[in-house]
Amino acid sequence: LSITLMNKLKSIAHIIITHSKKGLEDLKKEKHKSFYFIHPTKNRGILPKTKQTNDLLIWGNISRYKGVLEFLIFNKNSKDLKDKKIKIIGKCSDVNLLKEIKEELVDNVSFENRSIDFEELKDCVAKTKFVLMPYASESILSSGILMDSLSVGACVIGPNVGAFKDLLSEKSINVKTFNNFNDLKKTMEIKYNFQESNYKLFLKRHSWQIFVDNLNQIILDS
């Protein structure tokens, strides 16, 4: 949306929902009608962790703002991740971007230019240490890929902005952040405690039904 259209929508809206605390900061003029909720998701089933054959998994449709190309350039020119196995599964419809991505692939990266469904994602996550979201944009407030990854029990690494930053404080799940790619090696060395029951509790607390119930209450109170 353009800034002009967004400002118009904000001015005429009776209720504004944001999925990031940063979103609330950006809505200071509309503070009286703005509400923050973690983006709702669902429990899509969590498979038992198996032998982790991949260190990092990047998945989902690939666009320039998602930072995949920048990450691959970093990986190609840095020694930090040379011993890490990286798997990328995502459809890239931008022909020029796809060409650039293929030019940066090296031996520790496998890339499949295709979509992935949730059944396959569950299996990949069970065999992967971390799901990485190398977003390049600092304007990212929330992410469907983040919440979909959590819905299948992923341990996530993403940029230190928006919903990624917010979820650092959620002790029931494993979300880590980076300020730049140089942080990744150290971030991957952080010990994490994966408890399937904790993930299930988090997903239950932030289900679509709970979101609808909360939204209905806001509407009734308005």
mmCIF file of C-alpha atoms in Angstrom, residues 68-217:
data_model
loop_
_atom_site.group_PDB
_atom_site.id
_atom_site.type_symbol
_atom_site.label_atom_id
_atom_site.label_comp_id
_atom_site.label_asym_id
_atom_site.label_seq_id
_atom_site.Cartn_x
_atom_site.Cartn_y
_atom_site.Cartn_z
ATOM 1 C CA VAL A 68 17.920 -14.544 0.127
ATOM 2 C CA LEU A 69 20.348 -13.187 -2.463
ATOM 3 C CA GLU A 70 22.164 -11.048 0.109
ATOM 4 C CA PHE A 71 22.478 -14.057 2.415
ATOM 5 C CA LEU A 72 23.903 -16.225 -0.371
ATOM 6 C CA ILE A 73 26.476 -13.544 -1.224
ATOM 7 C CA PHE A 74 27.479 -13.432 2.451
ATOM 8 C CA ASN A 75 27.684 -17.224 2.633
ATOM 9 C CA LYS A 76 29.822 -17.369 -0.513
ATOM 10 C CA ASN A 77 32.320 -14.802 0.735
ATOM 11 C CA SER A 78 32.502 -15.708 4.425
ATOM 12 C CA LYS A 79 34.139 -18.580 6.280
ATOM 13 C CA ASP A 80 31.556 -18.433 9.092
ATOM 14 C CA LEU A 81 29.084 -20.850 7.529
ATOM 15 C CA LYS A 82 31.296 -22.945 5.258
ATOM 16 C CA ASP A 83 30.775 -26.038 7.465
ATOM 17 C CA LYS A 84 27.008 -25.508 7.683
ATOM 18 C CA LYS A 85 24.540 -27.315 5.449
ATOM 19 C CA ILE A 86 21.941 -24.927 4.041
ATOM 20 C CA LYS A 87 18.749 -25.940 2.268
ATOM 21 C CA ILE A 88 16.560 -23.501 0.309
ATOM 22 C CA ILE A 89 13.131 -24.497 -0.986
ATOM 23 C CA GLY A 90 11.132 -21.673 -2.504
ATOM 24 C CA LYS A 91 9.552 -20.565 -5.737
ATOM 25 C CA CYS A 92 11.263 -17.591 -7.358
ATOM 26 C CA SER A 93 9.125 -16.100 -10.144
ATOM 27 C CA ASP A 94 11.520 -13.209 -10.782
ATOM 28 C CA VAL A 95 13.681 -14.488 -13.654
ATOM 29 C CA ASN A 96 16.464 -11.975 -13.056
ATOM 30 C CA LEU A 97 16.583 -12.649 -9.315
ATOM 31 C CA LEU A 98 16.611 -16.402 -9.961
ATOM 32 C CA LYS A 99 19.622 -16.015 -12.249
ATOM 33 C CA GLU A 100 21.464 -13.955 -9.610
ATOM 34 C CA ILE A 101 20.682 -16.537 -6.928
ATOM 35 C CA LYS A 102 22.029 -19.414 -9.006
ATOM 36 C CA GLU A 103 25.263 -17.481 -9.575
ATOM 37 C CA GLU A 104 25.870 -17.303 -5.810
ATOM 38 C CA LEU A 105 25.270 -20.974 -4.970
ATOM 39 C CA VAL A 106 28.224 -22.853 -3.483
ATOM 40 C CA ASP A 107 28.802 -26.406 -2.246
ATOM 41 C CA ASN A 108 27.152 -26.046 1.182
ATOM 42 C CA VAL A 109 23.845 -24.822 -0.312
ATOM 43 C CA SER A 110 21.114 -26.857 -1.982
ATOM 44 C CA PHE A 111 18.432 -24.872 -3.794
ATOM 45 C CA GLU A 112 15.094 -26.086 -5.118
ATOM 46 C CA ASN A 113 13.060 -23.568 -7.093
ATOM 47 C CA ARG A 114 9.620 -24.822 -6.125
ATOM 48 C CA SER A 115 6.873 -24.458 -3.546
ATOM 49 C CA ILE A 116 6.670 -26.624 -0.442
ATOM 50 C CA ASP A 117 3.503 -27.819 1.301
ATOM 51 C CA PHE A 118 3.063 -28.100 5.064
ATOM 52 C CA GLU A 119 3.455 -31.876 5.190
ATOM 53 C CA GLU A 120 6.886 -31.642 3.587
ATOM 54 C CA LEU A 121 7.700 -28.578 5.695
ATOM 55 C CA LYS A 122 7.020 -30.522 8.897
ATOM 56 C CA ASP A 123 9.471 -33.202 7.793
ATOM 57 C CA CYS A 124 12.121 -30.640 6.787
ATOM 58 C CA VAL A 125 11.784 -28.771 10.092
ATOM 59 C CA ALA A 126 12.162 -32.017 12.046
ATOM 60 C CA LYS A 127 15.497 -32.557 10.271
ATOM 61 C CA THR A 128 16.740 -28.950 10.515
ATOM 62 C CA LYS A 129 18.367 -27.066 13.388
ATOM 63 C CA PHE A 130 17.039 -23.635 12.436
ATOM 64 C CA VAL A 131 14.670 -22.050 9.963
ATOM 65 C CA LEU A 132 16.352 -18.857 8.744
ATOM 66 C CA MET A 133 14.509 -15.777 7.496
ATOM 67 C CA PRO A 134 17.167 -13.480 6.041
ATOM 68 C CA TYR A 135 14.874 -10.504 5.499
ATOM 69 C CA ALA A 136 16.701 -7.448 4.194
ATOM 70 C CA SER A 137 14.026 -4.850 4.968
ATOM 71 C CA GLU A 138 14.003 -3.069 8.338
ATOM 72 C CA SER A 139 10.325 -2.249 7.777
ATOM 73 C CA ILE A 140 9.204 -5.853 8.362
ATOM 74 C CA LEU A 141 6.567 -5.801 11.112
ATOM 75 C CA SER A 142 5.169 -9.327 10.948
ATOM 76 C CA SER A 143 5.740 -12.454 8.911
ATOM 77 C CA GLY A 144 3.477 -15.269 7.803
ATOM 78 C CA ILE A 145 6.554 -17.420 7.198
ATOM 79 C CA LEU A 146 7.575 -16.873 10.838
ATOM 80 C CA MET A 147 4.223 -17.973 12.220
ATOM 81 C CA ASP A 148 3.862 -20.859 9.763
ATOM 82 C CA SER A 149 7.311 -22.099 10.782
ATOM 83 C CA LEU A 150 6.377 -21.962 14.459
ATOM 84 C CA SER A 151 3.162 -23.847 13.647
ATOM 85 C CA VAL A 152 5.263 -26.926 12.806
ATOM 86 C CA GLY A 153 7.705 -26.557 15.698
ATOM 87 C CA ALA A 154 10.601 -24.716 14.063
ATOM 88 C CA CYS A 155 13.428 -23.001 15.889
ATOM 89 C CA VAL A 156 13.618 -19.685 14.020
ATOM 90 C CA ILE A 157 16.349 -17.137 13.340
ATOM 91 C CA GLY A 158 15.235 -13.806 11.883
ATOM 92 C CA PRO A 159 16.141 -10.105 11.820
ATOM 93 C CA ASN A 160 16.044 -8.145 15.072
ATOM 94 C CA VAL A 161 12.945 -6.192 14.040
ATOM 95 C CA GLY A 162 9.163 -6.372 14.269
ATOM 96 C CA ALA A 163 7.547 -9.646 15.316
ATOM 97 C CA PHE A 164 10.911 -11.441 15.395
ATOM 98 C CA LYS A 165 12.128 -9.033 18.078
ATOM 99 C CA ASP A 166 8.820 -9.273 19.946
ATOM 100 C CA LEU A 167 8.955 -13.064 20.145
ATOM 101 C CA LEU A 168 12.443 -13.096 21.679
ATOM 102 C CA SER A 169 10.732 -12.768 25.058
ATOM 103 C CA GLU A 170 8.418 -15.742 24.455
ATOM 104 C CA LYS A 171 10.102 -18.454 26.516
ATOM 105 C CA SER A 172 7.829 -21.258 25.287
ATOM 106 C CA ILE A 173 9.258 -21.100 21.753
ATOM 107 C CA ASN A 174 12.691 -20.695 20.181
ATOM 108 C CA VAL A 175 13.048 -17.469 18.210
ATOM 109 C CA LYS A 176 16.524 -15.933 17.886
ATOM 110 C CA THR A 177 17.496 -12.735 16.051
ATOM 111 C CA PHE A 178 20.465 -11.213 14.233
ATOM 112 C CA ASN A 179 21.449 -7.620 13.505
ATOM 113 C CA ASN A 180 23.552 -8.619 10.495
ATOM 114 C CA PHE A 181 24.735 -11.866 8.945
ATOM 115 C CA ASN A 182 27.979 -11.729 10.919
ATOM 116 C CA ASP A 183 25.868 -12.573 13.992
ATOM 117 C CA LEU A 184 24.601 -15.848 12.548
ATOM 118 C CA LYS A 185 27.450 -18.134 13.587
ATOM 119 C CA LYS A 186 27.236 -17.046 17.227
ATOM 120 C CA THR A 187 23.437 -17.142 17.173
ATOM 121 C CA MET A 188 23.468 -20.723 15.910
ATOM 122 C CA GLU A 189 25.711 -21.725 18.815
ATOM 123 C CA ILE A 190 23.128 -20.637 21.416
ATOM 124 C CA LYS A 191 21.737 -23.630 23.272
ATOM 125 C CA TYR A 192 17.983 -23.944 23.064
ATOM 126 C CA ASN A 193 15.508 -26.124 24.922
ATOM 127 C CA PHE A 194 12.885 -27.517 22.585
ATOM 128 C CA GLN A 195 9.711 -28.650 24.324
ATOM 129 C CA GLU A 196 6.869 -29.740 22.050
ATOM 130 C CA SER A 197 4.339 -29.127 24.846
ATOM 131 C CA ASN A 198 5.480 -25.493 25.115
ATOM 132 C CA TYR A 199 5.032 -24.963 21.385
ATOM 133 C CA LYS A 200 1.547 -26.462 21.546
ATOM 134 C CA LEU A 201 0.663 -24.108 24.406
ATOM 135 C CA PHE A 202 1.946 -21.086 22.457
ATOM 136 C CA LEU A 203 0.000 -22.106 19.345
ATOM 137 C CA LYS A 204 -3.153 -22.612 21.404
ATOM 138 C CA ARG A 205 -2.803 -19.179 23.027
ATOM 139 C CA HIS A 206 -2.434 -17.543 19.612
ATOM 140 C CA SER A 207 -4.943 -19.512 17.579
ATOM 141 C CA TRP A 208 -7.280 -17.897 15.068
ATOM 142 C CA GLN A 209 -10.221 -18.625 17.376
ATOM 143 C CA ILE A 210 -8.603 -16.748 20.268
ATOM 144 C CA PHE A 211 -7.806 -13.868 17.911
ATOM 145 C CA VAL A 212 -11.430 -13.692 16.734
ATOM 146 C CA ASP A 213 -12.683 -13.819 20.335
ATOM 147 C CA ASN A 214 -10.364 -10.959 21.335
ATOM 148 C CA LEU A 215 -11.348 -8.925 18.283
ATOM 149 C CA ASN A 216 -15.049 -9.453 19.015
ATOM 150 C CA GLN A 217 -14.494 -8.188 22.553
#
